[in-house]
Amino acid sequence: MPQGSSQHRPHKVAVIVDEGTNPFEVGVATELFGLPRPELGLPGPLYEVALCTPTPEVRMNHGFFTLSGVPGLEAVDDADTLVVPGRPDNVVPRGEDVLEAIRRTHARGARVMSLCTGSFALAEAGLLDGLRATTHWMWAGLFRELHPKVRLEADVLFIDEGGVLTAAGSAAALDLGLHVVRRDHGAEIANAVSRRLVFAAHRDGGQRQFVERPLPDVREESLGPLLAWAQERLGEPLTVGDLAIRAAVSPATLHRRFRVQLGTTPLAWLTGERVALACRLIERGEERLDVVAARSGLGTAANLRARVRRETGLSPSAYRRRFGPAAGEAVRV
């Protein structure tokens, strides 16, 4: 099961590479979980990654790559997390050996996560029946046709159902991966990983899977300067109206720009940033919840508790025990 930064045994991740698997999602998994991270100052790696295949040699998507010389599917048997990337051909079922590897991994309590259309494999294995799940929006119709027992949500980035997680289109695999790092090791380490990736540190799973960019009559202005300005003032009583005034637009125009450029609303973005800041303050040792609530802009300790629990699944005190200064020797970056 997930390990906090205080526990130095690497969390073992197995990645199933099947016939036709997309190289991008395999790259995402190895980039997120497989690289050494000396910049964190930890006594050992966060994760240990093993690729595994159902046959000694596997041709990946369109034959661009052939993978050989890696373990077989027995590698899933000691994994804490199993990653199932997507592939473009989702009509042809996965091999029974692959589906059985997924089932037995889930049955023993390990975490199973799919990237992009890897959700088809999880559904074929029976892991998603009755659960919420997502997949690439282009394949949503086919997914619903093939797997009607799954509660598909086709317009979100990722869904975390506890032991089973699904990501939408390829880039959303990064969002889910960073979400997993944050759950396992806290906000500070997830932020450090995202900075190395030069990727957004936190996009909530409920954000839209894709952003619509119609050809505008007037060029849209980037939200970048406004976001940077707001991030420096999260402890202040900022409202959506304040953001609109700063951007010199109406609240309706600001809402539209957030939807177009970020796939979310101004309020949801502001709340997410405040929760992330609150988590970092807790990790850095601030124990007074009223101080954390005030400095992060969440207002009250009660609101802080509710928001942190909703985002992390932990109360602030449990979050502190898991990720606070006394939990380990990580150098905060």
XYZ file of C-alpha atoms in Angstrom:
333
model
C 0.000 0.000 0.000
C 1.110 3.638 -0.374
C 4.098 4.592 1.704
C 4.714 8.005 3.231
C 8.029 9.797 2.897
C 8.946 8.633 6.390
C 9.171 5.015 5.275
C 12.256 4.356 3.226
C 11.307 1.087 1.574
C 10.616 2.085 -2.034
C 7.022 1.750 -3.082
C 7.057 -0.878 -5.851
C 5.330 0.012 -9.109
C 4.737 -2.471 -11.939
C 3.756 -1.254 -15.417
C 2.098 -3.720 -17.792
C 3.211 -3.223 -21.395
C 0.858 -5.140 -23.651
C 0.713 -5.501 -27.426
C 0.028 -2.049 -28.913
C 0.564 -0.116 -25.667
C 1.067 3.633 -26.126
C 4.709 4.616 -25.436
C 3.646 8.003 -24.049
C 1.850 6.564 -21.030
C 4.719 4.153 -20.370
C 7.041 7.164 -20.446
C 4.788 9.045 -18.026
C 4.877 6.154 -15.547
C 8.654 5.803 -15.698
C 9.184 9.575 -15.519
C 6.945 9.956 -12.484
C 7.908 6.854 -10.557
C 11.180 5.603 -11.997
C 13.643 8.486 -11.862
C 16.102 9.070 -9.023
C 15.415 12.365 -7.255
C 18.595 13.442 -5.451
C 17.230 16.996 -5.214
C 14.808 15.802 -2.511
C 17.613 14.813 -0.141
C 15.882 11.564 0.804
C 17.755 8.488 2.051
C 16.422 6.418 -0.834
C 14.119 6.451 -3.883
C 10.414 7.123 -3.532
C 9.459 4.358 -5.934
C 10.920 1.319 -7.636
C 9.565 0.629 -11.136
C 9.458 -2.590 -13.144
C 8.076 -2.895 -16.657
C 6.536 -6.273 -17.396
C 5.116 -7.941 -20.486
C 2.898 -10.951 -21.237
C 5.325 -12.241 -23.885
C 9.133 -12.060 -24.213
C 8.808 -9.408 -26.930
C 6.026 -6.826 -27.316
C 5.447 -4.432 -30.192
C 4.153 -1.125 -28.927
C 1.787 1.289 -30.694
C 2.172 1.051 -34.503
C 5.437 -0.813 -34.091
C 7.414 2.333 -33.281
C 9.039 0.473 -30.386
C 9.593 -3.146 -29.468
C 10.099 -3.990 -25.806
C 12.041 -7.080 -24.743
C 14.310 -8.232 -21.960
C 11.942 -7.243 -19.123
C 10.181 -9.457 -16.561
C 6.994 -11.317 -17.325
C 3.655 -10.713 -15.657
C 4.867 -12.343 -12.444
C 6.395 -8.923 -11.680
C 2.952 -7.690 -10.646
C 2.854 -10.064 -7.692
C 4.962 -7.958 -5.319
C 3.911 -4.535 -6.633
C 2.282 -1.987 -4.348
C 0.830 -0.235 -7.396
C 0.017 -1.602 -10.834
C -0.107 0.829 -13.779
C -2.022 -0.142 -16.924
C -1.317 2.235 -19.844
C -3.671 2.648 -22.788
C -3.563 1.516 -26.386
C -5.402 2.759 -29.486
C -7.203 -0.514 -30.312
C -9.860 -0.836 -27.628
C -12.199 -3.199 -29.465
C -9.832 -6.174 -29.344
C -9.935 -7.615 -25.799
C -6.801 -7.920 -23.709
C -5.300 -11.352 -23.285
C -6.643 -13.407 -20.410
C -3.155 -13.531 -18.881
C -3.095 -9.727 -18.662
C -6.611 -9.571 -17.217
C -5.770 -12.248 -14.647
C -2.647 -10.317 -13.592
C -4.799 -7.224 -13.052
C -7.412 -9.182 -11.087
C -4.979 -10.875 -8.729
C -3.134 -7.632 -8.080
C -6.361 -5.933 -7.077
C -7.549 -8.958 -5.085
C -4.554 -8.824 -2.747
C -5.167 -5.143 -1.972
C -2.604 -3.410 -4.178
C -3.491 -0.162 -5.909
C -4.390 -0.387 -9.613
C -4.387 2.660 -11.879
C -5.057 3.051 -15.584
C -3.749 5.749 -17.884
C -5.839 6.951 -20.827
C -7.625 3.973 -22.422
C -6.029 1.557 -19.986
C -9.423 1.870 -18.274
C -10.766 -0.541 -20.896
C -8.481 -3.240 -19.482
C -9.598 -2.517 -15.919
C -13.219 -2.731 -17.038
C -12.588 -5.996 -18.917
C -11.043 -7.400 -15.744
C -14.206 -6.495 -13.818
C -12.564 -3.974 -11.506
C -14.765 -1.029 -12.485
C -18.275 -2.472 -12.261
C -20.384 -0.093 -10.184
C -17.519 2.396 -9.762
C -16.899 5.839 -11.184
C -14.243 5.875 -13.889
C -12.991 7.956 -16.770
C -11.209 7.433 -20.068
C -10.144 9.447 -23.110
C -13.135 11.468 -24.287
C -12.818 10.169 -27.878
C -13.503 6.624 -26.652
C -16.297 7.426 -24.207
C -19.074 6.177 -26.490
C -17.355 2.853 -27.134
C -16.560 2.470 -23.445
C -20.215 2.940 -22.455
C -21.279 0.447 -25.128
C -18.809 -2.225 -24.014
C -18.974 -1.616 -20.253
C -22.452 -0.380 -19.263
C -21.984 -1.358 -15.594
C -19.264 1.285 -15.140
C -20.290 4.797 -14.076
C -18.272 6.599 -16.739
C -17.535 10.311 -16.290
C -16.080 11.355 -19.612
C -15.401 15.027 -18.869
C -12.927 14.879 -15.981
C -9.144 14.495 -15.751
C -9.012 11.550 -13.376
C -11.009 9.667 -10.758
C -9.693 8.194 -7.516
C -11.909 5.440 -6.132
C -9.412 4.398 -3.489
C -7.818 1.170 -4.678
C -8.722 1.793 -8.322
C -7.817 5.003 -10.163
C -8.406 6.021 -13.782
C -6.975 8.880 -15.839
C -8.428 10.416 -18.976
C -6.437 11.406 -22.085
C -2.671 10.989 -22.206
C -1.675 14.277 -20.536
C -4.119 13.580 -17.700
C -1.858 10.642 -16.827
C 0.551 13.236 -15.437
C -2.222 14.766 -13.348
C -3.155 11.395 -11.879
C 0.487 10.484 -11.303
C 1.142 13.694 -9.383
C -2.067 13.119 -7.429
C -0.700 9.705 -6.425
C 2.682 11.176 -5.431
C 0.844 13.778 -3.353
C -1.226 11.073 -1.644
C 1.858 8.953 -0.964
C 4.402 11.597 0.019
C 2.678 14.945 0.584
C 2.313 18.258 -1.201
C 5.936 19.411 -0.901
C 7.394 16.382 -2.648
C 4.630 16.387 -5.281
C 5.406 20.055 -5.967
C 9.108 19.244 -6.322
C 8.316 16.457 -8.800
C 6.008 18.748 -10.783
C 8.662 21.461 -10.951
C 11.139 18.994 -12.399
C 8.490 17.996 -14.941
C 7.746 21.692 -15.619
C 4.101 20.772 -15.182
C 1.207 22.187 -13.168
C 1.626 21.078 -9.561
C -2.058 20.498 -8.952
C -5.042 20.134 -11.220
C -8.074 18.733 -9.487
C -9.421 15.512 -10.950
C -12.802 17.124 -11.492
C -11.433 19.642 -13.962
C -12.543 19.250 -17.530
C -10.642 16.702 -19.605
C -10.045 19.108 -22.474
C -10.343 22.831 -22.958
C -12.289 24.287 -25.817
C -10.397 26.810 -27.893
C -12.667 28.178 -30.617
C -11.155 30.724 -32.933
C -11.821 33.975 -31.061
C -12.530 37.344 -32.611
C -10.243 38.929 -30.040
C -7.063 37.247 -28.802
C -7.507 35.772 -25.313
C -5.145 37.170 -22.710
C -3.109 34.658 -20.724
C -4.200 34.040 -17.159
C -0.572 33.503 -16.118
C 0.078 36.936 -14.574
C -3.244 36.874 -12.722
C -2.578 33.407 -11.300
C 0.892 34.413 -10.125
C -0.539 37.542 -8.481
C -3.241 35.527 -6.691
C -0.819 32.825 -5.514
C 1.145 35.483 -3.628
C -2.031 36.623 -1.833
C -3.843 33.415 -0.934
C -4.007 34.439 2.730
C -5.912 37.578 1.849
C -9.718 37.559 1.499
C -9.557 37.220 -2.276
C -12.818 36.607 -4.087
C -13.662 35.885 -7.693
C -14.731 39.514 -7.912
C -11.262 40.619 -6.781
C -9.686 38.446 -9.477
C -11.976 39.974 -12.081
C -11.075 43.508 -10.965
C -7.368 42.671 -11.112
C -7.816 41.260 -14.628
C -9.936 44.302 -15.618
C -12.767 42.103 -16.901
C -16.241 41.196 -15.741
C -16.719 38.107 -13.545
C -18.504 36.426 -16.449
C -15.562 37.061 -18.783
C -13.122 35.813 -16.149
C -15.186 32.651 -15.677
C -15.145 32.049 -19.440
C -11.371 32.538 -19.626
C -10.788 30.063 -16.799
C -12.996 27.515 -18.527
C -11.236 28.003 -21.862
C -7.654 28.153 -20.597
C -7.717 25.931 -17.484
C -10.852 23.828 -17.775
C -12.086 24.900 -14.337
C -13.757 27.816 -12.557
C -12.024 30.705 -10.760
C -13.474 29.623 -7.399
C -12.408 25.997 -7.818
C -8.892 27.062 -8.801
C -8.625 29.458 -5.859
C -9.848 26.830 -3.393
C -7.458 24.211 -4.757
C -4.493 26.567 -4.404
C -5.468 27.380 -0.828
C -5.759 23.722 0.136
C -2.350 22.991 -1.418
C -0.832 25.869 0.570
C -2.479 24.609 3.768
C -0.974 21.164 3.229
C 2.490 22.650 2.717
C 2.164 24.687 5.932
C 1.194 21.567 7.871
C 4.135 19.668 6.392
C 6.498 22.462 7.412
C 5.461 22.126 11.037
C 2.667 24.637 11.700
C 0.438 22.915 14.252
C -2.120 25.644 14.932
C -5.036 24.974 12.620
C -6.412 28.483 12.984
C -3.056 29.861 11.803
C -2.952 27.447 8.852
C -6.534 28.386 7.943
C -5.758 32.101 8.101
C -2.477 31.946 6.188
C -3.950 29.767 3.440
C -7.101 31.837 3.083
C -9.420 29.006 4.126
C -10.766 31.150 6.954
C -11.709 28.809 9.771
C -10.298 25.622 11.255
C -13.600 23.886 10.457
C -13.370 24.811 6.773
C -9.702 23.776 6.771
C -10.578 20.353 8.181
C -13.314 19.814 5.612
C -11.222 20.930 2.657
C -8.089 18.993 3.605
C -10.089 15.833 4.241
C -11.874 16.181 0.918
C -8.607 16.660 -0.976
C -6.338 14.183 0.823
C -8.693 11.745 2.521
C -7.019 12.625 5.843
C -7.825 14.958 8.708
C -5.226 17.720 9.283
C -3.884 15.867 12.339
C -3.570 12.602 10.395
C -1.956 14.500 7.529
C 0.562 16.002 9.975
C 1.403 12.596 11.430
C 2.013 11.218 7.958
C 3.794 14.104 6.259
C 4.871 16.538 8.982
C 8.493 17.241 10.016
C 8.538 14.440 12.574
C 7.497 11.905 9.940
C 10.840 11.721 8.157
C 14.110 13.301 7.156
C 13.128 14.664 3.764
C 14.641 17.972 2.786
C 11.792 20.309 1.871
C 12.340 21.898 -1.499
